[in-house]
Amino acid sequence: MLHTPGHAAGHLAFRLLPSGAIVCGDLVSGLGTVVIDPPDGEMEAFLASLDRLARLAPPVLLPAHGAPLADGTAALAALRAHRLAREEAVLAAWKQGLREPAVIVPVVYPGLSAALELLAARQVRAHLDRLDRHGRLTAASI
């Protein structure tokens, strides 16, 4: 059993032996993006959990939603890269003077359906929180 916070503070994953496959629950999705919804969800913890699982070099990930993901290590690396790229897009929007998640959403999630905008705004909030903790949201960053 592995404590893998990020999506939720008490999230757990399970490594299956002898295969090394990981039942990753809602930490990873085979269908799309996992929502990181503060305050229970936290981006820094999410990224650390991805790194923790990647160090185990899982041959396959078994998410709660979607099909199994072959080459778990590559899938985790791709998800981490995607999140960090999205974070840079959020930072770029911040540097353009956009300050509210709801205003940033159309910039970093162009074409998103209205039904998903609230979840996307929560995701943007998670990125802003992380950027702020790392000292990247300063007046000088405008």
PDB file of C-alpha atoms in Angstrom:
ATOM      1  CA  MET A   1       0.000   0.000   0.000  1.00  0.00           C
ATOM      2  CA  LEU A   2       1.347   3.416  -1.010  1.00  0.00           C
ATOM      3  CA  HIS A   3       0.151   6.798   0.231  1.00  0.00           C
ATOM      4  CA  THR A   4      -0.205   8.889  -2.938  1.00  0.00           C
ATOM      5  CA  PRO A   5      -1.775  12.243  -2.062  1.00  0.00           C
ATOM      6  CA  GLY A   6      -2.445  14.859  -4.694  1.00  0.00           C
ATOM      7  CA  HIS A   7      -5.841  14.062  -6.158  1.00  0.00           C
ATOM      8  CA  ALA A   8      -6.998  13.697  -2.561  1.00  0.00           C
ATOM      9  CA  ALA A   9      -5.075  13.927   0.700  1.00  0.00           C
ATOM     10  CA  GLY A  10      -5.768  10.338   1.724  1.00  0.00           C
ATOM     11  CA  HIS A  11      -5.381   8.717  -1.689  1.00  0.00           C
ATOM     12  CA  LEU A  12      -3.785   5.273  -1.799  1.00  0.00           C
ATOM     13  CA  ALA A  13      -2.279   3.122  -4.540  1.00  0.00           C
ATOM     14  CA  PHE A  14      -1.462  -0.568  -4.384  1.00  0.00           C
ATOM     15  CA  ARG A  15       1.511  -2.370  -5.897  1.00  0.00           C
ATOM     16  CA  LEU A  16       0.711  -5.877  -7.051  1.00  0.00           C
ATOM     17  CA  LEU A  17       3.447  -8.433  -6.575  1.00  0.00           C
ATOM     18  CA  PRO A  18       5.100 -10.175  -8.294  1.00  0.00           C
ATOM     19  CA  SER A  19       4.068  -8.255 -11.441  1.00  0.00           C
ATOM     20  CA  GLY A  20       4.860  -4.777 -10.113  1.00  0.00           C
ATOM     21  CA  ALA A  21       1.656  -3.386 -11.635  1.00  0.00           C
ATOM     22  CA  ILE A  22       0.166  -0.529  -9.649  1.00  0.00           C
ATOM     23  CA  VAL A  23      -3.516  -0.027  -8.952  1.00  0.00           C
ATOM     24  CA  CYS A  24      -3.349   3.759  -8.973  1.00  0.00           C
ATOM     25  CA  GLY A  25      -7.008   4.614  -8.439  1.00  0.00           C
ATOM     26  CA  ASP A  26      -7.747   8.268  -9.191  1.00  0.00           C
ATOM     27  CA  LEU A  27      -4.111   9.387  -9.237  1.00  0.00           C
ATOM     28  CA  VAL A  28      -3.944   8.578 -12.962  1.00  0.00           C
ATOM     29  CA  SER A  29      -6.779   8.247 -15.459  1.00  0.00           C
ATOM     30  CA  GLY A  30      -6.952   6.279 -18.658  1.00  0.00           C
ATOM     31  CA  LEU A  31      -9.698   8.609 -19.912  1.00  0.00           C
ATOM     32  CA  GLY A  32      -8.334  12.116 -19.479  1.00  0.00           C
ATOM     33  CA  THR A  33      -7.200  14.506 -16.803  1.00  0.00           C
ATOM     34  CA  VAL A  34      -7.386  13.858 -13.079  1.00  0.00           C
ATOM     35  CA  VAL A  35      -8.837  16.817 -11.197  1.00  0.00           C
ATOM     36  CA  ILE A  36      -6.662  18.342  -8.496  1.00  0.00           C
ATOM     37  CA  ASP A  37      -9.182  20.274  -6.408  1.00  0.00           C
ATOM     38  CA  PRO A  38      -7.781  22.331  -3.521  1.00  0.00           C
ATOM     39  CA  PRO A  39      -7.703  22.207  -0.602  1.00  0.00           C
ATOM     40  CA  ASP A  40      -7.970  18.392  -0.473  1.00  0.00           C
ATOM     41  CA  GLY A  41      -6.171  18.060  -3.791  1.00  0.00           C
ATOM     42  CA  GLU A  42      -2.712  19.603  -3.980  1.00  0.00           C
ATOM     43  CA  MET A  43      -0.484  19.885  -7.053  1.00  0.00           C
ATOM     44  CA  GLU A  44       2.876  19.584  -5.275  1.00  0.00           C
ATOM     45  CA  ALA A  45       1.735  16.383  -3.553  1.00  0.00           C
ATOM     46  CA  PHE A  46       0.313  15.105  -6.846  1.00  0.00           C
ATOM     47  CA  LEU A  47       3.635  15.563  -8.649  1.00  0.00           C
ATOM     48  CA  ALA A  48       5.521  13.958  -5.747  1.00  0.00           C
ATOM     49  CA  SER A  49       3.163  10.973  -5.876  1.00  0.00           C
ATOM     50  CA  LEU A  50       3.760  10.589  -9.612  1.00  0.00           C
ATOM     51  CA  ASP A  51       7.506  10.627  -8.936  1.00  0.00           C
ATOM     52  CA  ARG A  52       7.135   8.079  -6.144  1.00  0.00           C
ATOM     53  CA  LEU A  53       5.305   5.656  -8.423  1.00  0.00           C
ATOM     54  CA  ALA A  54       7.741   6.271 -11.293  1.00  0.00           C
ATOM     55  CA  ARG A  55      10.663   5.240  -9.069  1.00  0.00           C
ATOM     56  CA  LEU A  56       8.969   1.836  -8.760  1.00  0.00           C
ATOM     57  CA  ALA A  57       9.110   1.453 -12.580  1.00  0.00           C
ATOM     58  CA  PRO A  58       5.651  -0.100 -12.894  1.00  0.00           C
ATOM     59  CA  PRO A  59       5.154  -2.172 -16.042  1.00  0.00           C
ATOM     60  CA  VAL A  60       1.464  -1.222 -16.079  1.00  0.00           C
ATOM     61  CA  LEU A  61      -0.856   1.196 -14.287  1.00  0.00           C
ATOM     62  CA  LEU A  62      -4.413   0.228 -13.416  1.00  0.00           C
ATOM     63  CA  PRO A  63      -6.430   3.444 -13.053  1.00  0.00           C
ATOM     64  CA  ALA A  64      -9.915   3.710 -11.565  1.00  0.00           C
ATOM     65  CA  HIS A  65     -11.165   5.149 -14.860  1.00  0.00           C
ATOM     66  CA  GLY A  66     -10.195   3.872 -18.295  1.00  0.00           C
ATOM     67  CA  ALA A  67      -8.104   1.043 -19.608  1.00  0.00           C
ATOM     68  CA  PRO A  68      -4.809  -0.153 -18.121  1.00  0.00           C
ATOM     69  CA  LEU A  69      -1.813   1.941 -19.159  1.00  0.00           C
ATOM     70  CA  ALA A  70       1.056  -0.129 -20.507  1.00  0.00           C
ATOM     71  CA  ASP A  71       4.567   1.083 -19.651  1.00  0.00           C
ATOM     72  CA  GLY A  72       3.567   2.748 -16.430  1.00  0.00           C
ATOM     73  CA  THR A  73       6.852   4.599 -16.124  1.00  0.00           C
ATOM     74  CA  ALA A  74       6.364   6.309 -19.488  1.00  0.00           C
ATOM     75  CA  ALA A  75       2.727   7.087 -18.681  1.00  0.00           C
ATOM     76  CA  LEU A  76       3.730   8.718 -15.389  1.00  0.00           C
ATOM     77  CA  ALA A  77       6.462  10.759 -17.090  1.00  0.00           C
ATOM     78  CA  ALA A  78       4.015  11.925 -19.772  1.00  0.00           C
ATOM     79  CA  LEU A  79       1.442  12.925 -17.155  1.00  0.00           C
ATOM     80  CA  ARG A  80       4.050  14.845 -15.167  1.00  0.00           C
ATOM     81  CA  ALA A  81       5.265  16.652 -18.301  1.00  0.00           C
ATOM     82  CA  HIS A  82       1.666  17.499 -19.239  1.00  0.00           C
ATOM     83  CA  ARG A  83       0.985  18.983 -15.798  1.00  0.00           C
ATOM     84  CA  LEU A  84       4.150  21.069 -15.832  1.00  0.00           C
ATOM     85  CA  ALA A  85       3.401  22.331 -19.356  1.00  0.00           C
ATOM     86  CA  ARG A  86      -0.087  23.323 -18.202  1.00  0.00           C
ATOM     87  CA  GLU A  87       1.478  25.085 -15.224  1.00  0.00           C
ATOM     88  CA  GLU A  88       3.711  27.110 -17.530  1.00  0.00           C
ATOM     89  CA  ALA A  89       0.601  28.105 -19.514  1.00  0.00           C
ATOM     90  CA  VAL A  90      -1.048  29.247 -16.269  1.00  0.00           C
ATOM     91  CA  LEU A  91       2.072  31.256 -15.417  1.00  0.00           C
ATOM     92  CA  ALA A  92       2.076  32.832 -18.885  1.00  0.00           C
ATOM     93  CA  ALA A  93      -1.552  33.895 -18.369  1.00  0.00           C
ATOM     94  CA  TRP A  94      -0.578  35.349 -14.981  1.00  0.00           C
ATOM     95  CA  LYS A  95       2.207  37.317 -16.641  1.00  0.00           C
ATOM     96  CA  GLN A  96      -0.406  38.727 -19.054  1.00  0.00           C
ATOM     97  CA  GLY A  97      -2.203  40.175 -16.031  1.00  0.00           C
ATOM     98  CA  LEU A  98      -4.882  37.506 -15.630  1.00  0.00           C
ATOM     99  CA  ARG A  99      -5.406  36.829 -11.941  1.00  0.00           C
ATOM    100  CA  GLU A 100      -8.616  34.840 -11.458  1.00  0.00           C
ATOM    101  CA  PRO A 101      -8.867  31.132 -12.304  1.00  0.00           C
ATOM    102  CA  ALA A 102     -12.138  31.657 -14.199  1.00  0.00           C
ATOM    103  CA  VAL A 103     -10.412  34.242 -16.410  1.00  0.00           C
ATOM    104  CA  ILE A 104      -7.347  32.045 -16.943  1.00  0.00           C
ATOM    105  CA  VAL A 105      -9.368  28.949 -17.929  1.00  0.00           C
ATOM    106  CA  PRO A 106     -10.264  30.047 -21.504  1.00  0.00           C
ATOM    107  CA  VAL A 107      -6.607  30.896 -22.131  1.00  0.00           C
ATOM    108  CA  VAL A 108      -5.112  27.599 -20.956  1.00  0.00           C
ATOM    109  CA  TYR A 109      -8.081  25.371 -21.871  1.00  0.00           C
ATOM    110  CA  PRO A 110      -9.274  26.819 -25.203  1.00  0.00           C
ATOM    111  CA  GLY A 111     -12.483  25.291 -26.506  1.00  0.00           C
ATOM    112  CA  LEU A 112     -13.386  23.674 -23.190  1.00  0.00           C
ATOM    113  CA  SER A 113     -17.086  22.915 -22.770  1.00  0.00           C
ATOM    114  CA  ALA A 114     -18.938  25.129 -20.309  1.00  0.00           C
ATOM    115  CA  ALA A 115     -19.783  22.056 -18.232  1.00  0.00           C
ATOM    116  CA  LEU A 116     -16.089  21.579 -17.399  1.00  0.00           C
ATOM    117  CA  GLU A 117     -15.123  25.198 -16.714  1.00  0.00           C
ATOM    118  CA  LEU A 118     -15.632  24.999 -12.942  1.00  0.00           C
ATOM    119  CA  LEU A 119     -13.414  21.908 -12.666  1.00  0.00           C
ATOM    120  CA  ALA A 120     -10.799  23.576 -14.861  1.00  0.00           C
ATOM    121  CA  ALA A 121     -10.875  26.653 -12.613  1.00  0.00           C
ATOM    122  CA  ARG A 122     -10.172  24.423  -9.601  1.00  0.00           C
ATOM    123  CA  GLN A 123      -7.269  22.907 -11.522  1.00  0.00           C
ATOM    124  CA  VAL A 124      -5.927  26.381 -12.331  1.00  0.00           C
ATOM    125  CA  ARG A 125      -6.212  27.259  -8.623  1.00  0.00           C
ATOM    126  CA  ALA A 126      -4.068  24.208  -7.793  1.00  0.00           C
ATOM    127  CA  HIS A 127      -1.414  25.405 -10.254  1.00  0.00           C
ATOM    128  CA  LEU A 128      -1.542  28.970  -8.919  1.00  0.00           C
ATOM    129  CA  ASP A 129      -1.126  27.691  -5.371  1.00  0.00           C
ATOM    130  CA  ARG A 130       1.971  25.724  -6.390  1.00  0.00           C
ATOM    131  CA  LEU A 131       3.431  28.614  -8.378  1.00  0.00           C
ATOM    132  CA  ASP A 132       2.883  30.902  -5.403  1.00  0.00           C
ATOM    133  CA  ARG A 133       4.575  28.453  -3.003  1.00  0.00           C
ATOM    134  CA  HIS A 134       7.562  28.404  -5.335  1.00  0.00           C
ATOM    135  CA  GLY A 135       7.703  32.220  -5.375  1.00  0.00           C
ATOM    136  CA  ARG A 136       6.840  32.488  -9.060  1.00  0.00           C
ATOM    137  CA  LEU A 137       3.734  34.709  -8.707  1.00  0.00           C
ATOM    138  CA  THR A 138       5.306  38.015  -7.849  1.00  0.00           C
ATOM    139  CA  ALA A 139       4.502  41.514  -9.052  1.00  0.00           C
ATOM    140  CA  ALA A 140       7.798  41.316 -10.941  1.00  0.00           C
ATOM    141  CA  SER A 141       6.477  38.354 -12.937  1.00  0.00           C
ATOM    142  CA  ILE A 142       4.027  40.643 -14.756  1.00  0.00           C
TER     143      ILE A 142
END
